[in-house]
XYZ file of C-alpha atoms in Angstrom:
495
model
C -16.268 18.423 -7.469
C -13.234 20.122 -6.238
C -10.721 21.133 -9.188
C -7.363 20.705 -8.528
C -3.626 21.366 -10.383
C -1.858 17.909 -11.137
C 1.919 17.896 -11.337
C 4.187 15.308 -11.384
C 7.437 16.127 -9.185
C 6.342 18.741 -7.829
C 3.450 20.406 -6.055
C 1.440 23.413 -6.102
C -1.348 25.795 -5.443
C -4.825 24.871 -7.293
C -7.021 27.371 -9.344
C -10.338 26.850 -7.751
C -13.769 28.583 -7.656
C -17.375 27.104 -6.337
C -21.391 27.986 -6.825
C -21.333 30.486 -4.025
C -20.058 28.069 -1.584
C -16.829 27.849 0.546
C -14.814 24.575 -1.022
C -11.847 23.131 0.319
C -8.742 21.817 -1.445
C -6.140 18.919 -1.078
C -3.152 18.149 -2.724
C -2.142 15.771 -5.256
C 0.936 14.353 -4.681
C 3.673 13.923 -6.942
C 6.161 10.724 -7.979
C 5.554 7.622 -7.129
C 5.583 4.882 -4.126
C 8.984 3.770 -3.256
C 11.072 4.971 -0.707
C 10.432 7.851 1.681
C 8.543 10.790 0.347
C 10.264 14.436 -0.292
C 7.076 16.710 -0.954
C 5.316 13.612 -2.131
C 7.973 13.359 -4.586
C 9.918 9.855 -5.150
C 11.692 7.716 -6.863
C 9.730 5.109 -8.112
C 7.442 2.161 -7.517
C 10.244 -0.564 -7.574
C 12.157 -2.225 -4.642
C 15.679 -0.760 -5.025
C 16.378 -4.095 -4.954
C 15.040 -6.769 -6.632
C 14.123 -10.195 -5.110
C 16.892 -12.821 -5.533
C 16.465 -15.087 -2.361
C 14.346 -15.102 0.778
C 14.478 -12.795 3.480
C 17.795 -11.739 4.899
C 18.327 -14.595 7.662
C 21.044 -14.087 10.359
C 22.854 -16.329 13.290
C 22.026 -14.757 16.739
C 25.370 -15.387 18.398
C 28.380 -16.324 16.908
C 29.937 -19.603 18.147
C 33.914 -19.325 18.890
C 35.058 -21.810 16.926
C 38.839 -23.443 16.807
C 41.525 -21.946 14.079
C 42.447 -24.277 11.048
C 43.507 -27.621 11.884
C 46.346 -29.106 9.961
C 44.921 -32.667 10.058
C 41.209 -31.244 8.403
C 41.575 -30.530 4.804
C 39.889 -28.115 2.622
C 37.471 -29.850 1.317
C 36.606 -31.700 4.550
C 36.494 -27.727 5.619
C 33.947 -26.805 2.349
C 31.780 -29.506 3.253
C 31.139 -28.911 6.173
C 30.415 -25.027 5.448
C 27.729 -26.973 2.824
C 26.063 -28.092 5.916
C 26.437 -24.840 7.252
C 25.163 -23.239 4.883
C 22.057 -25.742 4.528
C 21.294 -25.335 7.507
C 21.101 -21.472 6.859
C 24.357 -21.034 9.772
C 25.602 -18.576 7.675
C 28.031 -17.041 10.246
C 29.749 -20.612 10.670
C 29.266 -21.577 7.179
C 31.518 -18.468 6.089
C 34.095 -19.214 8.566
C 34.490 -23.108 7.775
C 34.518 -21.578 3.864
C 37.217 -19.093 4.557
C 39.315 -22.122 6.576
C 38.887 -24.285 3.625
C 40.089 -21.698 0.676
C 42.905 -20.702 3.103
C 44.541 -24.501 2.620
C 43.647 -24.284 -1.281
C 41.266 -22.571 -3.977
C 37.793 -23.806 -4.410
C 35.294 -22.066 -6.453
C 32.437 -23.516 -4.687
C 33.478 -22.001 -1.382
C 34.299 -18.528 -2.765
C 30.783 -18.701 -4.545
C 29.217 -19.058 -0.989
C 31.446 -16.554 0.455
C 30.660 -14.376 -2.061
C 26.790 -15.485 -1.068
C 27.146 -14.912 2.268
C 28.507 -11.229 1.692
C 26.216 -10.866 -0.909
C 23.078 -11.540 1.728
C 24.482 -9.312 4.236
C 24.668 -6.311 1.338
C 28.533 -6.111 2.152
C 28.834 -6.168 -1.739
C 32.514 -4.961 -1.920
C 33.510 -7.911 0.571
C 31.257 -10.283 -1.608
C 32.862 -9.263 -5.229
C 36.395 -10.373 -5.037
C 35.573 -13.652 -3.344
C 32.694 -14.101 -6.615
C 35.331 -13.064 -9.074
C 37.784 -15.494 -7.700
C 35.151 -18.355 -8.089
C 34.573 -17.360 -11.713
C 38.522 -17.328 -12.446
C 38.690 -20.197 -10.683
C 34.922 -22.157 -12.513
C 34.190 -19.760 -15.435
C 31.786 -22.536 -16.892
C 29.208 -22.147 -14.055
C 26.392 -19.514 -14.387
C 25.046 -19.529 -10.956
C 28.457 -18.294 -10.113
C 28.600 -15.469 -12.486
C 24.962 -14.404 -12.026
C 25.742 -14.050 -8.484
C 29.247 -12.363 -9.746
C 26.557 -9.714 -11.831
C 24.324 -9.470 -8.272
C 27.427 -7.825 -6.352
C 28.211 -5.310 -9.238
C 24.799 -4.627 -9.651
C 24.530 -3.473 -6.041
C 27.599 -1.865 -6.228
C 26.286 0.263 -9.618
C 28.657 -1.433 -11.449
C 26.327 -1.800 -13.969
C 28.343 -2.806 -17.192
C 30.022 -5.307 -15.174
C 27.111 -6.826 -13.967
C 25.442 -6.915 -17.381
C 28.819 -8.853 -18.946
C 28.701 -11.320 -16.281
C 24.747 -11.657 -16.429
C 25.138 -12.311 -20.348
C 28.166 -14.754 -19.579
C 25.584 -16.372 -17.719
C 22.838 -16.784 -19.785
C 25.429 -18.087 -22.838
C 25.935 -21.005 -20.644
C 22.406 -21.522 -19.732
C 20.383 -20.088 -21.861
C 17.335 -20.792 -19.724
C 18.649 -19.094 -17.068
C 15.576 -16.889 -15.794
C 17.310 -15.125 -13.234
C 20.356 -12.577 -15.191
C 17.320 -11.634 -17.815
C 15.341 -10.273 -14.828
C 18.612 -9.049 -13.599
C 19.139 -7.042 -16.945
C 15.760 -5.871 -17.330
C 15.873 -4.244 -13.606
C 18.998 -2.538 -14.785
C 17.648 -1.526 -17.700
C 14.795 -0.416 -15.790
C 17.190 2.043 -13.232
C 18.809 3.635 -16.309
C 15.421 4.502 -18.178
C 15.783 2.004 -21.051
C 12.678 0.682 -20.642
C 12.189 -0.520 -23.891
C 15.389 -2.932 -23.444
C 13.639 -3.912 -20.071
C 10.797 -4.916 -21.196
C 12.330 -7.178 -23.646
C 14.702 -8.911 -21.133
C 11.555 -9.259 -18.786
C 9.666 -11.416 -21.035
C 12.203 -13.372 -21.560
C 12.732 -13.708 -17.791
C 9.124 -14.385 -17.449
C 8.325 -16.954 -20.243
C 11.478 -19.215 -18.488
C 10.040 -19.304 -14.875
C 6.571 -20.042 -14.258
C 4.995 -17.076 -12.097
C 7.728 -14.811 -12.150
C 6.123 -12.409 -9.903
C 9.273 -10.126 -9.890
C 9.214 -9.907 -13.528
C 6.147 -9.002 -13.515
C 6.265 -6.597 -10.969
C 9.399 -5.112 -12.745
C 7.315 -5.236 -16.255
C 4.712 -3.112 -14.787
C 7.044 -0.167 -13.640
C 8.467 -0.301 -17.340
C 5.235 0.262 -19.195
C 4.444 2.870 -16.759
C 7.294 4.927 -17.003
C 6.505 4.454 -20.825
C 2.889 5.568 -20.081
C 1.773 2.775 -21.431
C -1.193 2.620 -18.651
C -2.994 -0.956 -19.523
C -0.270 -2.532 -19.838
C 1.156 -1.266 -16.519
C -1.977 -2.372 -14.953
C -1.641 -6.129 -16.381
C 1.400 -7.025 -15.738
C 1.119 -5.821 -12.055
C -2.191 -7.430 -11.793
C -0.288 -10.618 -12.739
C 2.316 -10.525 -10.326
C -0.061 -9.994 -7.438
C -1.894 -13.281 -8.633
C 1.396 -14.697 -8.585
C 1.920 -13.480 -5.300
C -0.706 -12.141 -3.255
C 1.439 -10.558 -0.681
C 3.319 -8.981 -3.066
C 3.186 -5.440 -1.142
C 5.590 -3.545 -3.607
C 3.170 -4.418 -6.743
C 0.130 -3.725 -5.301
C 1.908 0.081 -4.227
C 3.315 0.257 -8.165
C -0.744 -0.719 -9.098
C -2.164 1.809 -7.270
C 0.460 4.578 -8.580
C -0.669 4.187 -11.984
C -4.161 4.197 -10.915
C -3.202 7.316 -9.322
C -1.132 9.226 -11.615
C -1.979 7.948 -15.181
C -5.592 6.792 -14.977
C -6.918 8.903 -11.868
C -9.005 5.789 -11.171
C -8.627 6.802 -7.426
C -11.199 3.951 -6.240
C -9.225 1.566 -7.978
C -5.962 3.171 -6.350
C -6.870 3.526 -2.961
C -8.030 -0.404 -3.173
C -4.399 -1.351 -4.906
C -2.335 0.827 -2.139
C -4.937 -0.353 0.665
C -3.548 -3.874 0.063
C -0.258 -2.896 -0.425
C 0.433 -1.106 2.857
C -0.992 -4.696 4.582
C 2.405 -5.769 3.377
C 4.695 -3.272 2.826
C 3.805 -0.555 5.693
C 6.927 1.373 5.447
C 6.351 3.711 2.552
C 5.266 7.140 3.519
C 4.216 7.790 -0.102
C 1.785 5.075 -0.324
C 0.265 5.990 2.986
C -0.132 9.651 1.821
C -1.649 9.144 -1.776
C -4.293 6.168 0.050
C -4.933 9.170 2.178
C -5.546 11.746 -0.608
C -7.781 8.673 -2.401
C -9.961 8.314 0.323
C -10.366 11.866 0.876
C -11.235 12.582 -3.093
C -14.030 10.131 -2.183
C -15.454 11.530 0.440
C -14.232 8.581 2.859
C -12.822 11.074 5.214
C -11.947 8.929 8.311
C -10.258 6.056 6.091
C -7.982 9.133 4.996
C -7.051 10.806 8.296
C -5.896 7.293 9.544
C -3.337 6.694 6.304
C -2.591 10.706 6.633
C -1.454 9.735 10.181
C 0.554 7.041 9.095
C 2.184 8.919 6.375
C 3.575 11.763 9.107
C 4.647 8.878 11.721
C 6.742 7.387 8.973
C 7.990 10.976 7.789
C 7.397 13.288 10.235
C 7.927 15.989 8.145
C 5.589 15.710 5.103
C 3.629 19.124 4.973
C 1.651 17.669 2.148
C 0.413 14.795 4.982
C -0.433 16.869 7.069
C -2.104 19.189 4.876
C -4.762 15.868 3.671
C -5.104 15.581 6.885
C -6.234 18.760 7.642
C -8.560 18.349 4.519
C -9.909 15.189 6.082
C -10.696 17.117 9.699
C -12.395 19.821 8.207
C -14.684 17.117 6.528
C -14.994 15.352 10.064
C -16.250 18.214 11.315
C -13.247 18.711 13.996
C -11.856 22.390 12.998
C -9.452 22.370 15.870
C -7.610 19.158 14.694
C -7.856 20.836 11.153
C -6.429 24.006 12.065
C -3.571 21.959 13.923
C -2.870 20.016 10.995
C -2.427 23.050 8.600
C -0.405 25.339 11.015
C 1.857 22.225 10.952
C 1.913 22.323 7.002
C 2.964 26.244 7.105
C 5.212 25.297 9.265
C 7.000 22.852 7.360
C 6.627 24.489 4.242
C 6.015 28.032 4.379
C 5.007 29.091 1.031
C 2.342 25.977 0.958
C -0.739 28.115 -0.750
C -3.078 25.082 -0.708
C -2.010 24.422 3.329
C -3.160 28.293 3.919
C -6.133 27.798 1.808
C -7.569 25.306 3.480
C -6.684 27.002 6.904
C -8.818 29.710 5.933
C -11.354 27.509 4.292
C -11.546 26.095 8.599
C -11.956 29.676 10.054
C -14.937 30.712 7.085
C -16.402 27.824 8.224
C -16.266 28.832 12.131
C -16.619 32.716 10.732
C -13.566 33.882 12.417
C -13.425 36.053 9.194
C -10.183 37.831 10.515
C -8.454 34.815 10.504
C -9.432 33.536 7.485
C -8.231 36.781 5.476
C -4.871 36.618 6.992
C -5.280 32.827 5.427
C -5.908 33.950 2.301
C -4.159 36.675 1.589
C -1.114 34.653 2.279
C -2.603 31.969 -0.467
C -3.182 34.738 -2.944
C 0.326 35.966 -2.747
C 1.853 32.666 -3.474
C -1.373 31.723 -6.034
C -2.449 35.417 -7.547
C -4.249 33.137 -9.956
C -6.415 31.209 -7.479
C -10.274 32.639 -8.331
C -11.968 30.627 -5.684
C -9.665 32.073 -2.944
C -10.426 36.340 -4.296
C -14.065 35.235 -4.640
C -14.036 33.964 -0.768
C -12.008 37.130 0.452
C -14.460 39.215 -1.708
C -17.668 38.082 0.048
C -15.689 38.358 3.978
C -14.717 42.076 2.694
C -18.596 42.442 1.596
C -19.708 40.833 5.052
C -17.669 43.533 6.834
C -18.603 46.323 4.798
C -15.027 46.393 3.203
C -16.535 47.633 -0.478
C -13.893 48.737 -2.157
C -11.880 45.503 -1.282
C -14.303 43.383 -1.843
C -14.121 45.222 -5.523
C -11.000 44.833 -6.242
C -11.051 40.937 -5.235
C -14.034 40.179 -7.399
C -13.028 42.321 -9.965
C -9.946 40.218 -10.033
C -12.251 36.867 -10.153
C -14.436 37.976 -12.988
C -10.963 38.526 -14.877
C -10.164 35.343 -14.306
C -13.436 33.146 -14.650
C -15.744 35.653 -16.527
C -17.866 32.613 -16.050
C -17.890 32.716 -12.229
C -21.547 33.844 -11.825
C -20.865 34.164 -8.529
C -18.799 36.495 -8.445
C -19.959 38.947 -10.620
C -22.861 38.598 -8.426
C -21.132 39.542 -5.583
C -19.290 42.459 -7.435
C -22.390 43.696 -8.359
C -23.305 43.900 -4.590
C -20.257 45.799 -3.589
C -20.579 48.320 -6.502
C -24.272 48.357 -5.260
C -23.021 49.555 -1.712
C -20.685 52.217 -3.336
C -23.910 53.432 -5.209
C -21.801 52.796 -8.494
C -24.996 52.001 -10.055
C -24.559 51.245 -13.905
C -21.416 49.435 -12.965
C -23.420 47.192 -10.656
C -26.161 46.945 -13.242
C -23.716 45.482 -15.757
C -22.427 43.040 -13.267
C -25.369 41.796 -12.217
C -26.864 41.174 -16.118
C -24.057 39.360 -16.451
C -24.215 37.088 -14.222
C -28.238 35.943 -14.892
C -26.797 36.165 -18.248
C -24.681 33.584 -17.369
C -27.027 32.155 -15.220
C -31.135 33.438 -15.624
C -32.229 31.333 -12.347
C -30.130 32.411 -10.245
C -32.594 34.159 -7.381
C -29.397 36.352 -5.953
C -28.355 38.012 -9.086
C -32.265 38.784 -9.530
C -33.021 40.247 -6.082
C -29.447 42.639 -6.116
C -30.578 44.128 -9.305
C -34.162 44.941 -8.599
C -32.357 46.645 -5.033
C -30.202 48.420 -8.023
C -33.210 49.551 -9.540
C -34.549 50.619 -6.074
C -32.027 52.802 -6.000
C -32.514 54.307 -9.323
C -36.564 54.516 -8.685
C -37.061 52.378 -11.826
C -40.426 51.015 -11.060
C -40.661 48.867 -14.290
C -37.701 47.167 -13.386
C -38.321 46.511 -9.671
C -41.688 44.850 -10.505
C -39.866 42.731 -13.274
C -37.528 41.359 -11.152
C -40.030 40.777 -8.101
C -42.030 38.749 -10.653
C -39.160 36.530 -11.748
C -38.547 36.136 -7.860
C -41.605 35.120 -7.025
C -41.158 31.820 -9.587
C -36.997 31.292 -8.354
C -37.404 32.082 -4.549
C -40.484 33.027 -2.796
C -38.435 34.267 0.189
C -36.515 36.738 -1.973
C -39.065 37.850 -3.379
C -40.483 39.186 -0.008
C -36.929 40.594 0.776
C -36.763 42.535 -2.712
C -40.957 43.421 -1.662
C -40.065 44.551 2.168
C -37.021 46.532 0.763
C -39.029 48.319 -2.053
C -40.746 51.887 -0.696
C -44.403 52.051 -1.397
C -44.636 53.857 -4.363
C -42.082 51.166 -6.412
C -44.149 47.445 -5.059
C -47.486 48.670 -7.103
């Protein structure tokens, strides 16, 4: 199984190594699902707004209508903006409201005024005509929780939370200002406080799916995983379309549990309803690619980069995901795109050369690397693959110092000391080769390479004893190196 680096805002260049075979890497991203996606960094998994009403509705043509009439009255005027307003005319229904509080003061109009603004997210219109139906009614909660909705949106947020508590000491039943104090709560990092005003919220309205929803994104800021995972389970039973929970489900999946089956299930549904989060799109891609359901990732990869076209780390999975596919040229697109974008991406290079040792355009896959080791000097998997392309083209003494590198930095990378062991082998640095190369079946006593490099070591040394030693233990590993070690052997060493 590939190893990779986790990080949480940002990203960067995995430590990898493999058993003698070229591995490639992906990235984890960072943050979580909401919003668009900076390095697969984010805000959070929250709407930055929470649900108070239905969708945003609008008129689409506004009808002329006639300037106040002197023989209509105000209230004649605020009733009929109530049927207006019904009727969800909300254009007409704000201009019959702003008729009627033009021939006198009524706090029900300036509520829905106040609404009105309030749906069209023209908050600083909205607050003066709420705060005038509060002066004008301060007994009526619905008036001051919708008062706490415009200086919420306005980050206002003391304001809002005096005029949400104002509401719920008239009605202290009043679901809707807990919620709205929790998601506060919730945007300033208390999320202790949020919790608390969340379960209150919840236990007033039955299948508070916000609540829940909001609940969830506390306890996993809190790291409190299991709970997380409950509450947002809860709200999608509530609501099953609920796109935003599903998305804040499958981010602590993701994150806290690395449950990626269970992640890339939770964002699968969540992108059915909420498809505009590149985020979501990108860590569903890096899922499906962890397990090994490489087309399911390209596709969510692509989405991620039409949504945010430029997302190295998108393209970069779906380079990943080509390379698995089997089309190389569509990798190698999608990681020049990743350099491109981000030009000191190490795991976007990596994988590019990971592509061209699988074609073995060697040359281009050392240019790859080398770039990746001199953002990652750490990265052993990377030195082990440039060793064994510097062994391939007779390169000794690089391939030396690469390995030699490795075994510094995974003296358990058999390997790699195997392959050091050839190189010193070529440079006829004998003992030095014969210590790698007991190290490694050391490390490892089956492993047939180690074996047949160091009875060509003691070839060269015309140690017979040790020649036929290591042909015997061949001829139980590998039957086929065995002949090689034979065939390589003069006469006078096989007998």
């Amino acid at each position: 199984m590939t190893i990779r680096l986790f990080t949480r805002l940002a990203l960067a260049g995995a430590v990898l190594f493999s058993a003698g075979t070229v591995m490639a890497q992906h990235d984890m991203g960072g943050g979580s699902t909401s919003g668009g996606a900076t390095g697969g960094s984010t805000e959070s998994s929250r709407s930055s707004t929470p649900v108070r009403r239905g969708p945003r509705r609008t008129t689409a043509t506004r009808r002329t209508t006639a300037p106040v009439r002197r023989d209509i009255t105000a209230a004649q005027y605020n009733a009929q903006g109530d049927d207006l307003f019904k009727a969800e005319n909300y254009d007409d229904a704000l201009e019959a409201y702003q008729k009627a509080v033009s021939l006198k003061p009524i706090a029900g109009a300036y509520y829905h005024i106040g609404w009105i603004y309030n749906d069209r997210e023209d908050y600083d219109q909205a607050l003066p005509a709420l705060q005038q139906s509060v002066r004008l009614n301060p007994s009526e909660p619905v008036y001051l929780n919708e008062l706490g909705y415009a200086h919420k949106n306005l980050k206002q947020y003391s304001e809002a939370i005096t005029a949400y508590r104002r509401a719920i000491q008239i009605r202290s039943d009043y679901a809707t200002p807990y919620f709205q104090i929790g998601w506060i709560y919730n945007d300033q990092g208390q999320y202790n406080d949020a919790i608390e005003s969340l379960r209150q919220a919840a236990s007033l309205k039955a299948n508070y799916a916000e609540a829940q929803q909001e609940m969830g994104y506390a306890y996993y800021k809190l790291n409190r995983s299991q709970e997380a995972i409950a509450a947002y389970q809860q709200a999608v039973r509530m609501k099953p379309d609920y796109g935003s929970a599903y998305l804040g489900l499958g981010d602590v999946f993701y994150y806290q549990t690395k449950q990626y089956r269970e992640a890339m299930n939770a964002y699968s549904r969540g992108v059915q309803y909420k498809d505009d989060n590149p985020t979501a799109f990108y860590n569903l891609a890096w899922s499906a690619n962890e397990l090994n359901q490489h087309d399911q990732a390209a596709t969510a990869a692509r989405k991620a980069i039409g949504l945010k076209a430029d997302y190295p780390e998108a393209y970069a999975e779906l380079g990943f995901a080509s390379r698995k596919l089997n089309q190389p040229d569509e990798a190698i697109t999608a990681y020049r795109e990743a350099v491109r974008l981000k030009p000191n991406y190490g795991i976007a290079y990596t994988g590019l050369g990971d592509v061209y040792y699988d074609l073995k355009r060697y040359d281009e896959a050392v240019v790859a690397y080398e770039r990746t080791i001199s953002i990652s000097p750490n990265n052993a998997r990377v030195r082990y693959n440039l060793g064994w392309i510097y062994n391939d083209q007779s390169r000794y003494g690089d391939a030396v110092t690469q390995l030699g590198e490795v075994t510094r930095l995974k003296p358990e990378y058999v390997e790699a000391h195997t392959e050091l062991g050839f190189a010193l082998l070529k440079l006829h640095r004998l003992p030095a080769a014969t210590e790698s190369l007991r190290t490694a079946i050391r490390l490892r006593n089956d492993y047939a390479t180690a074996h047949l490099y160091l009875g060509k070591v003691y070839i060269e040394q015309r140690n017979k004893p040790g020649v036929l030693s290591e042909y015997r233990i061949l001829r139980q590993l590998d039957a086929s190196k065995a002949q090689q070690l034979y065939d390589a052997a003069p006469a006078n060493l096989r007998n």
